[in-house]
Tab-separated table of C-alpha atoms and ligand atoms in Angstrom:
chain	number	residue	atom	x	y	z
A	19	MET	CA	-11.000	119.567	362.402
A	20	GLY	CA	-9.750	118.839	358.857
A	21	ARG	CA	-5.611	118.848	358.017
A	22	VAL	CA	-2.954	119.121	355.791
A	23	ALA	CA	-2.038	115.895	355.506
A	24	LEU	CA	1.740	114.629	353.690
A	25	VAL	CA	1.856	111.078	352.947
A	26	THR	CA	5.295	109.861	351.180
A	27	GLY	CA	5.318	106.670	349.247
A	28	ALA	CA	1.610	106.587	349.273
A	29	GLY	CA	0.640	104.900	345.686
A	30	ARG	CA	0.550	101.804	347.402
A	31	GLY	CA	0.837	99.230	349.933
A	32	ILE	CA	0.574	100.309	354.517
A	33	GLY	CA	0.667	104.325	352.003
A	34	ARG	CA	-1.624	104.115	350.131
A	35	ALA	CA	-4.127	102.647	352.382
A	36	ILE	CA	-2.942	105.554	355.149
A	37	ALA	CA	-3.488	107.640	352.785
A	38	GLU	CA	-6.978	107.058	352.206
A	39	HIS	CA	-7.597	106.337	356.307
A	40	LEU	CA	-6.464	109.899	357.329
A	41	ALA	CA	-8.754	111.521	353.743
A	42	GLY	CA	-11.729	109.075	355.515
A	43	LEU	CA	-11.232	111.192	358.672
A	44	GLY	CA	-11.545	115.084	356.990
A	45	HIS	CA	-7.961	115.406	355.752
A	46	ARG	CA	-6.613	117.168	352.713
A	47	VAL	CA	-3.604	114.629	351.857
A	48	ALA	CA	-0.916	114.912	348.972
A	49	VAL	CA	-0.781	111.384	348.245
A	50	ASN	CA	3.721	110.821	347.484
A	51	TYR	CA	4.831	108.756	344.779
A	52	ARG	CA	7.806	108.054	343.531
A	53	VAL	CA	7.293	106.637	340.039
A	54	SER	CA	4.272	105.077	340.712
A	55	ALA	CA	1.850	107.178	338.926
A	56	ALA	CA	-0.271	105.812	336.745
A	57	GLU	CA	-1.373	104.466	341.344
A	58	ALA	CA	-1.101	107.624	343.282
A	59	GLU	CA	-3.647	109.545	340.936
A	60	ARG	CA	-5.913	107.162	341.275
A	61	VAL	CA	-5.556	107.064	344.691
A	62	ALA	CA	-6.125	111.044	344.354
A	63	THR	CA	-9.256	110.355	342.446
A	64	SER	CA	-10.640	107.602	344.423
A	65	ILE	CA	-10.825	109.857	347.829
A	66	ARG	CA	-12.148	113.045	345.821
A	67	GLU	CA	-15.173	110.718	344.266
A	68	THR	CA	-15.374	109.816	347.553
A	69	GLY	CA	-15.849	113.621	349.042
A	70	GLY	CA	-12.616	113.325	350.003
A	71	GLU	CA	-9.565	116.063	348.884
A	72	ALA	CA	-6.460	115.113	348.358
A	73	VAL	CA	-3.586	116.440	345.233
A	74	ALA	CA	-0.980	113.085	343.757
A	75	VAL	CA	2.064	115.256	344.083
A	76	GLY	CA	5.662	112.594	342.748
A	77	ALA	CA	9.205	113.328	344.291
A	78	ASP	CA	11.710	110.626	344.945
A	79	VAL	CA	12.195	111.990	348.619
A	80	SER	CA	15.808	110.324	349.339
A	81	ASP	CA	16.181	113.486	346.946
A	82	GLU	CA	16.935	117.116	348.729
A	83	ALA	CA	16.172	118.827	345.818
A	84	ALA	CA	12.547	117.363	345.028
A	85	VAL	CA	11.644	117.354	348.834
A	86	GLY	CA	11.493	121.286	348.845
A	87	GLU	CA	9.835	120.860	345.819
A	88	LEU	CA	7.843	118.820	346.823
A	89	PHE	CA	6.890	121.546	350.327
A	90	VAL	CA	6.142	124.256	347.812
A	91	ALA	CA	3.993	121.527	345.439
A	92	VAL	CA	2.111	121.026	347.824
A	93	GLU	CA	1.715	123.992	349.923
A	94	GLU	CA	-0.385	125.482	346.169
A	95	ARG	CA	-2.462	122.969	346.462
A	96	LEU	CA	-4.602	122.580	349.054
A	97	GLY	CA	-1.596	124.682	352.701
A	98	SER	CA	1.811	123.963	354.710
A	99	VAL	CA	1.842	120.283	355.625
A	100	GLU	CA	0.404	120.107	359.228
A	101	ILE	CA	0.501	115.539	359.337
A	102	LEU	CA	3.640	113.687	358.037
A	103	VAL	CA	4.095	110.438	357.679
A	104	ASN	CA	6.795	109.362	356.633
A	105	ASN	CA	6.245	106.355	355.161
A	106	ALA	CA	8.172	105.312	351.972
A	107	GLY	CA	11.221	103.060	352.295
A	108	ILE	CA	12.454	99.439	350.391
A	109	THR	CA	14.882	96.528	350.920
A	110	ARG	CA	17.676	95.509	349.944
A	111	ASP	CA	17.847	92.201	351.817
A	112	GLY	CA	20.852	90.000	351.902
A	113	LEU	CA	23.472	88.645	354.913
A	114	LEU	CA	25.623	91.662	355.478
A	115	LEU	CA	29.107	89.790	354.698
A	116	ARG	CA	27.607	89.963	350.831
A	117	MET	CA	25.332	93.663	351.553
A	118	SER	CA	26.944	95.907	348.702
A	119	ALA	CA	27.630	99.104	349.506
A	120	ASP	CA	24.985	99.817	347.055
A	121	ASP	CA	22.679	98.106	348.808
A	122	TRP	CA	23.816	99.862	352.220
A	123	ASP	CA	23.464	103.115	350.883
A	124	ALA	CA	19.924	102.201	349.067
A	125	VAL	CA	18.217	101.696	351.762
A	126	LEU	CA	19.535	104.705	354.118
A	127	ALA	CA	18.726	107.142	351.666
A	128	ALA	CA	14.497	105.901	351.087
A	129	ASP	CA	14.072	105.021	354.478
A	130	LEU	CA	16.043	107.322	356.915
A	131	ARG	CA	17.649	109.609	354.631
A	132	SER	CA	14.186	110.898	353.372
A	133	ALA	CA	12.433	111.246	356.770
A	134	TYR	CA	14.399	113.434	358.191
A	135	LEU	CA	14.422	115.648	354.303
A	136	CYS	CA	10.695	115.336	355.046
A	137	THR	CA	10.519	116.273	358.900
A	138	ARG	CA	12.891	119.843	358.833
A	139	ALA	CA	11.078	120.221	355.052
A	140	ALA	CA	7.633	120.030	357.518
A	141	LEU	CA	8.783	121.266	359.579
A	142	ARG	CA	8.234	125.194	359.606
A	143	ALA	CA	5.303	125.655	359.140
A	144	MET	CA	4.708	123.432	361.816
A	145	VAL	CA	6.408	126.090	364.623
A	146	ARG	CA	4.508	128.846	363.016
A	147	ALA	CA	2.080	127.386	363.456
A	148	ARG	CA	3.350	125.592	367.255
A	149	TRP	CA	0.848	122.648	365.834
A	150	GLY	CA	1.864	119.304	363.735
A	151	ARG	CA	2.288	114.925	364.147
A	152	ILE	CA	5.448	113.805	362.566
A	153	ILE	CA	5.140	110.338	362.105
A	154	SER	CA	7.802	107.573	360.549
A	155	ILE	CA	6.667	103.800	359.406
A	156	GLY	CA	9.174	102.422	360.850
A	157	SER	CA	9.896	98.675	361.906
A	158	VAL	CA	10.369	95.044	364.737
A	159	ALA	CA	12.729	94.562	362.350
A	160	GLY	CA	14.612	98.424	363.266
A	161	LEU	CA	13.484	96.585	367.183
A	162	ALA	CA	15.008	92.940	366.731
A	163	GLY	CA	17.042	92.789	364.240
A	164	ASN	CA	16.616	90.718	361.630
A	165	ALA	CA	18.884	87.932	359.900
A	166	GLY	CA	19.605	89.234	356.164
A	167	GLN	CA	18.469	92.864	356.996
A	168	ALA	CA	20.714	94.652	358.118
A	169	ASN	CA	20.551	97.900	356.429
A	170	TYR	CA	17.033	97.978	356.662
A	171	ALA	CA	17.007	97.667	360.456
A	172	ALA	CA	19.761	100.100	361.014
A	173	ALA	CA	17.789	102.064	358.752
A	174	LYS	CA	14.554	101.862	360.988
A	175	ALA	CA	16.333	101.439	364.371
A	176	GLY	CA	18.057	105.202	363.145
A	177	LEU	CA	14.355	106.502	363.044
A	178	VAL	CA	13.624	105.350	366.700
A	179	GLY	CA	17.203	107.905	367.349
A	180	PHE	CA	15.434	110.998	364.176
A	181	THR	CA	12.220	110.291	366.065
A	182	LYS	CA	12.495	110.945	369.630
A	183	ALA	CA	16.084	113.073	368.900
A	184	VAL	CA	12.376	115.721	367.083
A	185	ALA	CA	9.889	114.789	370.359
A	186	ARG	CA	12.747	116.563	372.662
A	187	GLU	CA	13.354	119.521	370.071
A	188	VAL	CA	9.569	120.637	369.970
A	189	GLY	CA	7.683	119.033	371.813
A	190	SER	CA	7.271	123.031	373.121
A	191	ARG	CA	6.073	123.993	370.377
A	192	GLY	CA	3.368	121.721	370.038
A	193	ILE	CA	4.632	119.193	367.767
A	194	THR	CA	4.817	115.669	368.432
A	195	ALA	CA	6.301	112.956	365.780
A	196	ASN	CA	5.580	109.501	366.489
A	197	VAL	CA	7.158	105.911	365.336
A	198	VAL	CA	4.244	103.157	364.060
A	199	ALA	CA	7.013	99.292	363.809
A	200	PRO	CA	4.403	97.413	361.560
A	201	GLY	CA	5.473	93.338	361.739
A	202	PHE	CA	4.145	91.618	358.718
A	203	VAL	CA	1.451	92.903	356.761
A	204	GLU	CA	0.704	91.887	352.866
A	205	THR	CA	2.182	94.625	351.058
A	206	ASP	CA	4.201	94.043	347.661
A	207	MET	CA	7.061	93.988	350.083
A	208	THR	CA	6.084	90.597	352.501
A	209	ALA	CA	4.267	89.740	348.572
A	210	ALA	CA	8.154	87.828	347.731
A	211	LEU	CA	8.822	85.785	350.828
A	212	GLY	CA	7.567	82.356	350.103
A	213	GLU	CA	5.508	80.476	351.414
A	214	GLU	CA	8.088	78.767	353.668
A	215	ALA	CA	9.351	81.986	354.338
A	216	ARG	CA	5.825	82.996	354.834
A	217	GLU	CA	4.575	79.948	357.443
A	218	ALA	CA	7.255	80.680	359.272
A	219	ALA	CA	6.578	84.332	360.121
A	220	ARG	CA	2.447	83.317	361.036
A	221	ARG	CA	4.034	81.261	363.516
A	222	ALA	CA	5.894	83.261	365.477
A	223	ILE	CA	2.711	86.087	365.099
A	224	ALA	CA	0.726	85.378	368.105
A	225	LEU	CA	-2.200	86.096	366.255
A	226	GLY	CA	-1.013	83.662	363.944
A	227	ARG	CA	-1.448	86.085	359.996
A	228	PHE	CA	0.440	89.184	358.822
A	229	GLY	CA	-1.264	92.142	359.568
A	230	THR	CA	-3.024	94.345	356.972
A	231	PRO	CA	-1.752	97.818	355.777
A	232	GLN	CA	-5.634	99.187	357.038
A	233	GLU	CA	-4.628	97.610	360.647
A	234	VAL	CA	-1.272	100.375	360.594
A	235	ALA	CA	-3.398	103.137	359.092
A	236	ALA	CA	-5.888	103.031	361.664
A	237	ALA	CA	-2.809	103.634	364.534
A	238	VAL	CA	-1.167	106.106	362.120
A	239	GLY	CA	-4.960	108.068	362.402
A	240	TYR	CA	-5.430	108.063	365.285
A	241	LEU	CA	-1.434	109.319	366.032
A	242	ALA	CA	-2.425	112.482	363.871
A	243	SER	CA	-5.990	113.183	366.071
A	244	GLY	CA	-5.679	115.449	368.894
A	245	PRO	CA	-6.887	113.883	371.069
A	246	ALA	CA	-3.040	111.704	371.202
A	247	ALA	CA	-1.684	114.937	371.625
A	248	TYR	CA	0.413	113.787	374.804
A	249	ILE	CA	1.727	111.174	372.912
A	250	THR	CA	5.405	111.815	371.862
A	251	GLY	CA	9.080	109.786	371.524
A	252	GLN	CA	6.773	106.014	371.353
A	253	VAL	CA	6.912	103.666	369.354
A	254	ILE	CA	4.004	101.866	368.310
A	255	VAL	CA	4.309	98.238	367.022
A	256	VAL	CA	1.389	96.678	364.732
A	257	ASP	CA	2.724	93.465	364.584
A	258	GLY	CA	0.073	91.443	365.748
A	259	GLY	CA	2.721	90.134	368.963
A	260	MET	CA	5.279	88.748	366.589
A	261	ALA	CA	7.727	90.677	368.523
A	262	LEU	CA	7.070	89.639	372.426
B	5	NAP	P1	5.818	99.119	349.243
B	5	NAP	O1	4.167	97.597	349.033
B	5	NAP	O2	7.273	98.750	348.467
B	5	NAP	O3	5.601	100.863	349.603
B	5	NAP	C1	6.814	101.021	349.134
B	5	NAP	C2	6.608	102.776	348.561
B	5	NAP	O4	7.445	103.624	349.452
B	5	NAP	C3	6.372	103.237	347.392
B	5	NAP	O5	4.670	103.843	347.717
B	5	NAP	C4	6.899	103.710	347.303
B	5	NAP	O6	6.356	104.474	345.197
B	5	NAP	C5	7.726	104.144	347.568
B	5	NAP	N1	8.133	104.823	348.083
B	5	NAP	C6	10.066	103.974	348.200
B	5	NAP	N2	10.765	105.032	347.733
B	5	NAP	C7	10.290	105.288	347.573
B	5	NAP	C8	11.487	107.920	347.363
B	5	NAP	N3	12.492	107.028	347.508
B	5	NAP	N4	10.976	108.357	347.006
B	5	NAP	C9	9.254	107.609	346.969
B	5	NAP	N5	8.837	106.851	347.414
B	5	NAP	C10	9.282	106.080	347.486
B	5	NAP	O7	6.147	98.562	350.403
B	5	NAP	P2	5.157	99.387	351.853
B	5	NAP	O8	5.772	97.618	352.267
B	5	NAP	O9	3.033	99.326	351.840
B	5	NAP	O10	5.680	99.665	353.202
B	5	NAP	C11	5.968	100.660	353.501
B	5	NAP	C12	6.583	101.454	354.676
B	5	NAP	O11	6.090	101.001	355.707
B	5	NAP	C13	7.476	101.545	354.594
B	5	NAP	O12	8.833	102.289	354.929
B	5	NAP	C14	8.567	99.742	355.051
B	5	NAP	O13	9.743	99.564	355.143
B	5	NAP	C15	7.346	99.299	355.896
B	5	NAP	N6	7.105	97.905	356.451
B	5	NAP	C16	6.622	97.781	356.062
B	5	NAP	C17	6.557	95.961	356.413
B	5	NAP	C18	5.516	95.044	355.594
B	5	NAP	O14	5.416	94.003	356.348
B	5	NAP	N7	4.800	95.463	354.585
B	5	NAP	C19	6.442	95.710	358.110
B	5	NAP	C20	6.729	96.595	358.508
B	5	NAP	C21	8.177	97.537	357.852
B	5	NAP	P3	7.202	104.350	344.293
B	5	NAP	O15	5.892	102.583	344.070
B	5	NAP	O16	6.668	105.003	343.774
B	5	NAP	O17	8.667	103.842	344.597
């Protein structure tokens, strides 16, 4: 059965693949963006051209008022959000001794505060409907840590605790909350890595290659599905066997 899905940060990268995958499964998809408006419009248009239903909706999901407006807009155009994918995220890497408070705050806001704001906004209708799926995109950096990413690792680890608390809070209402934690995935976020860093990463991955955004999207699609109803509070690692 087709549901209403909101994917944050879905104009490009993993979010885009998730939006396209959920649309392919028959869901009606809100493609959120912050600055990549043209890209998000292209994603929504290509979904509509292939027979799906999608709208692009702009909002900085770390901003409380903007998140309120985002949920009103999605409700008007598609209906209440039934599947929320907290995908939006940024990195501001640097060794902790030199990490500015601005870089700390920016990553915590984009990667963790955004999930809190969107989940809170989505829950009202999910509780009423006694059905909901909340899927947050974490990272293996949030499980194992990563030198140079103290802010990002803290935000992504925060998503795990947040998800477990939400899973306990709303489980009795038929709502599940889970984290999908990718390793290295080919997107703009990892394109910045030099060849030496890429080679070192590949050596640490059992499958010997980076993942694709579609391979992350497939895990999200499963968690959003009816048959995944008994999985909640979990972290599904999609990393090619890197953090074994
Ligand atoms: P990406 O290509 O850099 O895309 C990031 C997306 O997040 C963009 O669509 C961006 O939208 C959006 N975004 C950032 N801040 C936002 C905000 N405040 N409000 C709304 N949207 C915002 O990154 P990606 O690789 O696809 O990463 C997607 C998610 O997967 C992130 O949470 C990331 O941490 C996680 N992840 C990625 C990897 C990897 O290897 N690539 C590994 C582990 C986890 P705009 O362009 O409109 O700003």
